[in-house]
Amino acid sequence: MTTGAAKSASKKREPTAATMAVRTAAILFVFVIIFTGLLSGAYLWTKPALEASAAEEKMKLINEVLPRSAYDNNLLKDTVTLPASPLLGTDEATTAYRARKGADPVALVFEAVATDGYAGKIRLIIAVNADGTIAGVRVTQHKETPGLGDYIEPKKDKNKERPWITQFNGHSYASTVDKDWRVKKDGGRFDFIAGATVTPRAVIKAVRKATKYVAENQTQLYASQ
Amino acid sequence: MINREEFRSIAHNGIWKQNTSLIQILGLCPLLAVTTNMVNGVMLSLATIIVMALSNVAVASLRNFIPHEIRIPVFILIVAALVTVVDLLFNANLHELYLVLGIFIPLIVTNCIVLARVEAFAAKNPPLHATFDGIFMGIGMLWTLAVLGGLREFIGGGTLFSGIDLVFPGLSPLQLLPADYPGLLLAILPPGAFILLGCMIAWKNWVEARAAQRQPRPPIEPLAADGTN
Amino acid sequence: MTHYLFVLLGAVLVNNVVLVKMLGLCPFMGVSKKLETAYGMGAATTFVLTVATGASYIIDHYLLIPFGLEYLRTLSFIVTIAAIVQLTEMVIQKTSPVLHQVLGIYLPLITTNCAVLGVPLLNVANKNDFVESLLFGAGSAIGFSLVLVLFAGIRERTDGADVPQHFKGVAIAMVTAGLMALAFMGFAGLDKYQ
Amino acid sequence: MEFTTSPYLLKNASVQRVMLQVLAALLPGIAAYVWVFGSIILLQLVIATVTALLAEAAMLKLREKPLGLFLSDGSAIVTAWLIALTFPPLSPWWLIVTGTLFAIVIAKHLYGGLGQNPFNPAMVAFAACIVSFPALMSQWPAVGLQVSVADQARVVFGLLPRLDAISGATPLDTLKTALKLDEGSISVTQLLADQTVYGFFAGRGWEWVTGGYLLGGLFLLWRGLISWHAPTAFIAGLSLFSGALWLYNPAQFANPMFHLFSGGAMLGAWFIVTDPVSGCTTMKGKLIFGFAAGALAYLIRVFGGYPDGVAFAVLLMNICVPIIDHYTQPAIFGMKDRS
Amino acid sequence: MITAIAIMALGAVVLGALLGYASIKFKVEGDPLVEKIEAILPQTQCGQCGYPGCRPYAEAINKGEADINLCPPGGMEGVQRLADLLGREVKPLDAEEKPKAVAFIDEQTCIGCTLCIQACPVDAIIGAAKQMHTIVADLCTGCELCVPPCPVECISMPVIGENLDNWKWKYPVIELKKVA
Amino acid sequence: MLSLFKFKGGVKPQTNKTQSVSEPIAVAPLPSRLFVPLHQSIGGTPQPLVQAGDHVLKGQMIGAADGWISSAVHAPTSGSVRAVAEHIAAHPSGLTTLSVEIEPDGKDEWGERTPIDHGAMAPETVRERLREAGVVGLGGAVFPTHGKLTASKTVPMEELVINGAECEPFITCDDLLMRERAEEVIRGVGIFRDLLQPKRVLIGIEDNKPEAVAALQAAVAKLGEHFEVVAVPTRYPAGGAKQLIRVLTGKEVPAAKRSTDLGVQCFNVATAWTAWRAVAHGEPVVSRIVTLTGNVEKPRNWEALIGTPLAEFVKLGAPKADTNGYLMGGPMMGFEMPAMDAPLVKATNCIIAGSPTLFPPKAPEMPCIRCGECAKVCPHELQPFEMYWFSRAHNFGKTQEYHIFDCIECGCCSFVCPSRIPLVQYFRFAKSEIWAREKEKNAADQAKARFEWKTAREEREKAEKAEKLAKAAAAQAAKKAAEAAAAAVAPAGNEPPPAGEPAPTGAPSTNAASANASPVAVAVTANDAAPLDAEAAKKAAIAAALERARAQRAAVAPKNTDHLTAAQAREIAAVDALRQQTGLEAAPPADNGETKP
Ligand SMILES: Cc1cc2nc3c(=O)[nH]c(=O)nc-3n(C[C@H](O)[C@H](O)[C@H](O)COP(=O)(O)O)c2cc1C
Ligand SMILES: Cc1cc2nc3c(=O)[nH]c(=O)nc-3n(C[C@H](O)[C@H](O)[C@H](O)COP(=O)(O)O)c2cc1C
Ligand SMILES: Cc1cc2nc3c(=O)[nH]c(=O)nc-3n(C[C@H](O)[C@H](O)[C@H](O)COP(=O)(O)O)c2cc1C
Ligand SMILES: Cc1cc2nc3c(=O)[nH]c(=O)nc-3n(C[C@H](O)[C@H](O)[C@H](O)CO)c2cc1C
Ligand code: SF4
Ligand code: SF4
Ligand code: SF4
Ligand code: SF4
Ligand code: FES
């Protein structure tokens, strides 16, 4: 009897599940409105800056492989979609950027993947001039061994004057014979760092195949919308 | 408001006595993951300090309106909103650093320190105290991250302040050891982070033990102690 | 099929959340003093993390992306996770006191486990599909539990060792974690075939 | 009386005696090593031993433990020798020193020294160094190197530049690199036909060294210092995996003999997975430990990022030791039918 | 911005309602932690912790009202075990650890007032009014609660020394310190 | 021939037995003083029956067995009691124990001896006789022999194993006993056989004692018994009861069980001999054969009186000059005697004079390298290094996971350890810590239960008082109501609740069992018979509390005794017996409720 009384007393003090649900929901609702509002405000405020920095980031990369002075169009707007291709090493469609000076095609900037790096895929961005020569190559992503295979990144390359990756500049699929697209150890023309030959081999192979792809598809690439 | 004594105790707690990284062993993920160099560590700490100070203020001011049952979701909501704001700011203004720090900026939300302080301090104290608590806890975290980051990059590559160019574009890192220093890469990799933090904790234990050994003595020279203060 | 197996194994071993990705370190250090508690924490985390990755995927793909609200990811993910955790706790406490005895004290800790938010965010970053997301979540959780339990085993043993005074406790545990991370580097490269 | 409790009679055994026998068991392998790769290894053994003893002495002094007792137990020397034998013989001196310091100070003494380390110190040294200095750690001199010992010593002490000509990848490494070459340009069969790489039944020259270790291991077995479980299981694990893949595609995967007698497999089987301190202690545990270590070593060798997987495999299994031991407790007297 | 707020608000309402509902529906009484804490306390029921018995002290610890180092009979070991259970810092005991003792009634002096019987929390004293009282040593927890009420001060607390029944083998290690 | 089994592990230390077997057993001269400890066997400590100044005869009982698991103590010779006081014990602790000091009168005069014919008597009488005669296990454990002479009710008795292995180095007392008194030994075994009715009797003797084997075989043949005398391989600890049972029968007795549960029982040969003397000659155990060997000029076996001070005994062997201490028992399991005036006791089978050459000082202990040697030799197939690791770290829970209570402290592990770790000592340390904790925990549980009971009782008393007042008021109210509305029955029916209400509160809310039990009782009584209410409630509460106490004990007891070893079980049995004796066991609620005025 006492316990029953205590129970009903405590019931009076404590809300039912339904009222509690409503109350909690309401409070959470208010807080969410306030803080999501705050957040959305911040987002709208920074949005232009965000977009700018995203574009800037892309441009910065492109500028590394293709000098800004070489073209005058807005690359980021003049794109073409490349389907997945074994020559590019890609397994999904990628975007290529077309640099033009006036109406003339200047260069094509696109992504390629070296699939057989020492520790997985090496992602590259390559700029190929309209004449088929390479304007520049940069590594965008890789998992090669730090301190050994990572010299393909200019930042990690001990040779600051002429980083390894710049060796490709000027080569083209047409002018460089197959045999030369190898590291010196294998009888080719490219340098390497002893003890880490797998990485350069992979990059060289990927670049060669990519230039081949461009050479084969050049006209469509510049033409298509 | 806040008196000198309280302020000092809050500062001492945050920076040394209740140091999040060395004593509470909280907030380890950023502590270990982003300290591949000093700059990363410092910048992430700054972001954390901002979040902590703001969320402590917010919770301390709103604490009376938050029912107990849903306090955790509300705290998290507040922290997450603030973190996202900081995230957006980093993204807009320090984009490259933003890329380096990666998911560790959003992860400030789950940084146990933030929530722990909110729960343990802000929810029970007035806003001003809470703000200082947030700031000093953050400073405690900042110096450990800075030291750990510095140690790691120094041992790992002989440099200091690498990555400074991402924050102040003009500056360049210091190369402290000769360029042919081979670099103990391990220090920069995860194992090095754990082991060096272990050593830092042992160092802190050692300092405390030494201080404890000396403590019983003070009565002998109270004047000198006063003089130094 | 093998692809999914690789995703799972990759998440458990090669990209172990704790030792390689460095997430969820606080519970890793905090709840590994005893084997028993490590099992409890592992089980609780595995459950929540798997559910959280699924829920996050759904929120992301059916609420945020359609409305262009990607910037609300952190906010919505974490609030959902916190709610899941709290609900789970309440339900377990009521329905299975035994299970609550085992998992109860760990559940609240999970909200502040970086892995629980980090893994859904990584899923987004890696553009994983639903099954991959779930497998990655489950794999990470298993990886977390695995190293947590193994770590607890070692810590129980080193408890009895004559560790130098200042290294006793957390410091030596950190060193142990470091050596475990070193060992796990041996898995590096094993995921490139996936 | 000096003695306090029973038993008052003790067998004549000591840690020192155990360790000395392990050192003796390493001698045949070292002899073969000298014969194949030249006597420069002796210099490395000395460097490692001196460093190990100095580091041990320093740590003992810091920790206020009796120096004489522990320095003379010989365990640091065993660790030092194993480090020297697993590092490339032309490693610069500081590499061996760094590795040894890492082993003795971090892997051993931070845990309280002899007998208390959960990880194998020598393997910690190897792993830490190969992670930090992959280039230096994967270059071995060619067999039958025509460089004087004096010049080699100069290389070790950095007085002569490291000549890329005198060192190259190990047979295991060559094999692994070949796997990554252009579509089928070199098959394993071709590679193994190459006399500069392949000797009688394994990597050229390596077969003798590893044979020496096998001999030493059998000596330990005969003396009762190790049990057969771990080595046998290790060899079984390695052979089973390599054999299966070899049968599946002999053009791509080398035969088990090659794997057993190249790299650190034999040293691992007889001297490393048998480390009593960091290994499993129950018989079933030893079988699991050995088998898993063998299998992991193979997987890492062939598919992983490092040329030899023994060190990582052993460390990975060290992590599992407490749990394995916990779940493989033998049934005790009177409880057998119950379990 | 509006969609953002709308979507989040929707989520908030759903989650809030769920949580609020669950917090009532799945409410449980009692706290198993108190039991665990109490199991560690020595059950001497002496009140030296400042609480009327071990159970109230356990409840106070659970609520965070009391520190874990207040129970002298539990000793440092008790503090250690509480710290382990609760994940709190080990603190030195807030009093001196006393050697174990049992009460002893000087039967010559005892006047049989029964005051000590009423004081003893574990009924370790037997005897009837106006008769000599005796302490059952096996049941006495040594809490000393019976000492103050005795009007003729006939209760003393002799320390139990080491004897063959409670003798323990000693820890064998003579710590190896630097000899040389 | 019987096919033998093997036990795992074991070691072969040098036996050193030949020194002390060249001479026959001699009777030791009367010492000038005897110190007879009252507590000489497992179980209850005998109550002293004599006082200072009493004159005693040889064989007169001076300490009466206390409880069933306990054994009487007797005067070893005639003389006068000088004191019943604390005297240093033959125990490693060096502590004292209550002992009877006797000054022999030199007459060595026997008291009354009443031989019985055990064949003609009820088994209980024979067991009682053994208890009265102080017959205890002389193999080392000194467990009262009569306690081991009841066959299990469920398992038929298969084998009786007689332990003549004597596996420890140096000791030869059983060897000589078997050689010289083979017939009496066999007759003693006959008593055990008659009491236990086993299918077979196996006598195991290590094969390095061919003379003893021959002597026993001859005696068996002569007496026409069907006992099998078996030579077992010499390997320490082949004489451990469980090892010998294993070797002879193939059965493994787990620590948690008694050997009778497997239909086996084991006795030492000397125990059999004393049993025969006690039954057939009425002679209680007042002396035993003790080997005196080691660093002495004249090693040999002596029949010495219990209570002989060590100093007087060792003179018989003429210890060499460099003797630096004396061991009681063998070098594997014995301990150093704490003082020269410590007495010989029933458990003293051997005294070894030690010297630095015989037992060189131990080299310093090194850390364990987990080499596993100790596990290889452990006859119980334990993992000593794990037990050591956790004992060292004071992690006693873990030591129990590794079955520390299965360890028989044989010392094989310490013997082989290359790191020279005193493993056994770590185990003893851990075991005594665990026991101490267990005791503390039991005391705490008991205190808690009693405290709860007391609180409940006080509350109930308070409630009763309140109830009395309420009832008086209610009676008045009822009267008034009856007067006011004579026809109305309903209000009266509604009235009782206020009166009945305090009853449930009388049952404390902290206590689930009584809270559940008492309302039922109250519900019945409260409405029907108001006057009986208080009585009934009280009774119900008492019954409930009793029930609860019983339930609690039932719930707790099995938990605590689950993983007990024989030794622990013994300890508990002793305590239980004591409790029963003092009548405290059943005490808690009921007694106190009544003693309270
Ligand atoms: C730990 C480790 C990491 C390595 N990482 C790379 C790498 O990232 N890139 C690479 O080309 N070679 C790497 N190597 C070296 C290859 O195993 C192999 O030795 C080398 O590529 C063979 O080329 P070489 O002809 O220059 O000796 C690594 C070796 C080791 C031991
Ligand atoms: C390691 C060890 C060795 C033992 N050796 C003998 C022995 O050699 N002879 C013997 O009679 N009892 C020996 N015992 C005692 C027996 O286990 C057992 O207690 C005895 O045989 C039972 O007979 P009892 O009750 O008549 O003494 C030994 C015990 C242990 C633990
Ligand atoms: C309460 C209790 C009862 C026992 N009852 C028996 C029994 O009925 N039969 C028996 O053989 N042993 C009994 N034992 C004794 C043990 O089995 C005894 O320790 C063992 O036989 C002696 O062998 P040892 O040294 O190996 O100790 C009992 C022990 C205790 C503590
Ligand atoms: C059979 C045997 C194998 C050993 N193997 C190793 C080893 O692989 N690595 C090592 O550092 N020490 C080894 N030791 C030495 C010793 O156990 C080691 O230094 C301890 O790990 C140090 O605590 C070995 C010792 C023995 C007896
Ligand atoms: S001090 Fe300890 S024993 Fe005494 S009442 Fe408090 S908790 Fe119980
Ligand atoms: S007898 Fe005295 S000291 Fe002992 S428990 Fe009772 S009140 Fe406490
Ligand atoms: S024999 Fe000694 S060193 Fe070997 S495992 Fe056993 S305790 Fe350790
Ligand atoms: S003393 Fe115990 S642990 Fe050691 S061998 Fe004997 S039974 Fe085994
Ligand atoms: S900071 Fe990641 S779990 Fe605490």
GROMACS .gro file of C-alpha atoms in nm, chain E residues 33-34 36-42 57-58 61-62 66-71 74-90 93:
model
   37
 1020LEU     CA    1   2.778   0.005  -0.927
 1021VAL     CA    2   2.680   0.061  -0.566
 1023LYS     CA    3   3.021  -0.341  -0.660
 1024ILE     CA    4   3.155  -0.065  -0.442
 1025GLU     CA    5   2.996  -0.214  -0.136
 1026ALA     CA    6   3.152  -0.550  -0.212
 1027ILE     CA    7   3.492  -0.389  -0.179
 1028LEU     CA    8   3.423  -0.221   0.153
 1029PRO     CA    9   3.520  -0.436   0.450
 1044TYR     CA   10   2.940   0.523   0.216
 1045ALA     CA   11   2.918   0.313  -0.101
 1048ILE     CA   12   3.101   0.726  -0.345
 1049ASN     CA   13   2.874   0.632  -0.629
 1053ALA     CA   14   3.264   1.107  -0.108
 1054ASP     CA   15   3.625   1.043  -0.179
 1055ILE     CA   16   3.748   0.687  -0.205
 1056ASN     CA   17   4.012   0.709   0.065
 1057LEU     CA   18   3.800   0.744   0.376
 1058CYS     CA   19   3.770   0.388   0.498
 1061GLY     CA   20   3.979  -0.118   0.413
 1062GLY     CA   21   4.331   0.012   0.413
 1063MET     CA   22   4.537   0.113   0.114
 1064GLU     CA   23   4.438  -0.203  -0.061
 1065GLY     CA   24   4.075  -0.107  -0.044
 1066VAL     CA   25   4.155   0.235  -0.186
 1067GLN     CA   26   4.348   0.072  -0.465
 1068ARG     CA   27   4.062  -0.157  -0.555
 1069LEU     CA   28   3.809   0.125  -0.546
 1070ALA     CA   29   4.035   0.329  -0.769
 1071ASP     CA   30   4.057   0.038  -1.011
 1072LEU     CA   31   3.683  -0.009  -1.014
 1073LEU     CA   32   3.597   0.355  -1.059
 1074GLY     CA   33   3.890   0.460  -1.270
 1075ARG     CA   34   3.983   0.725  -1.017
 1076GLU     CA   35   4.324   0.824  -0.898
 1077VAL     CA   36   4.471   0.636  -0.606
 1080LEU     CA   37   4.440   0.686   0.297
   0.00000   0.00000   0.00000
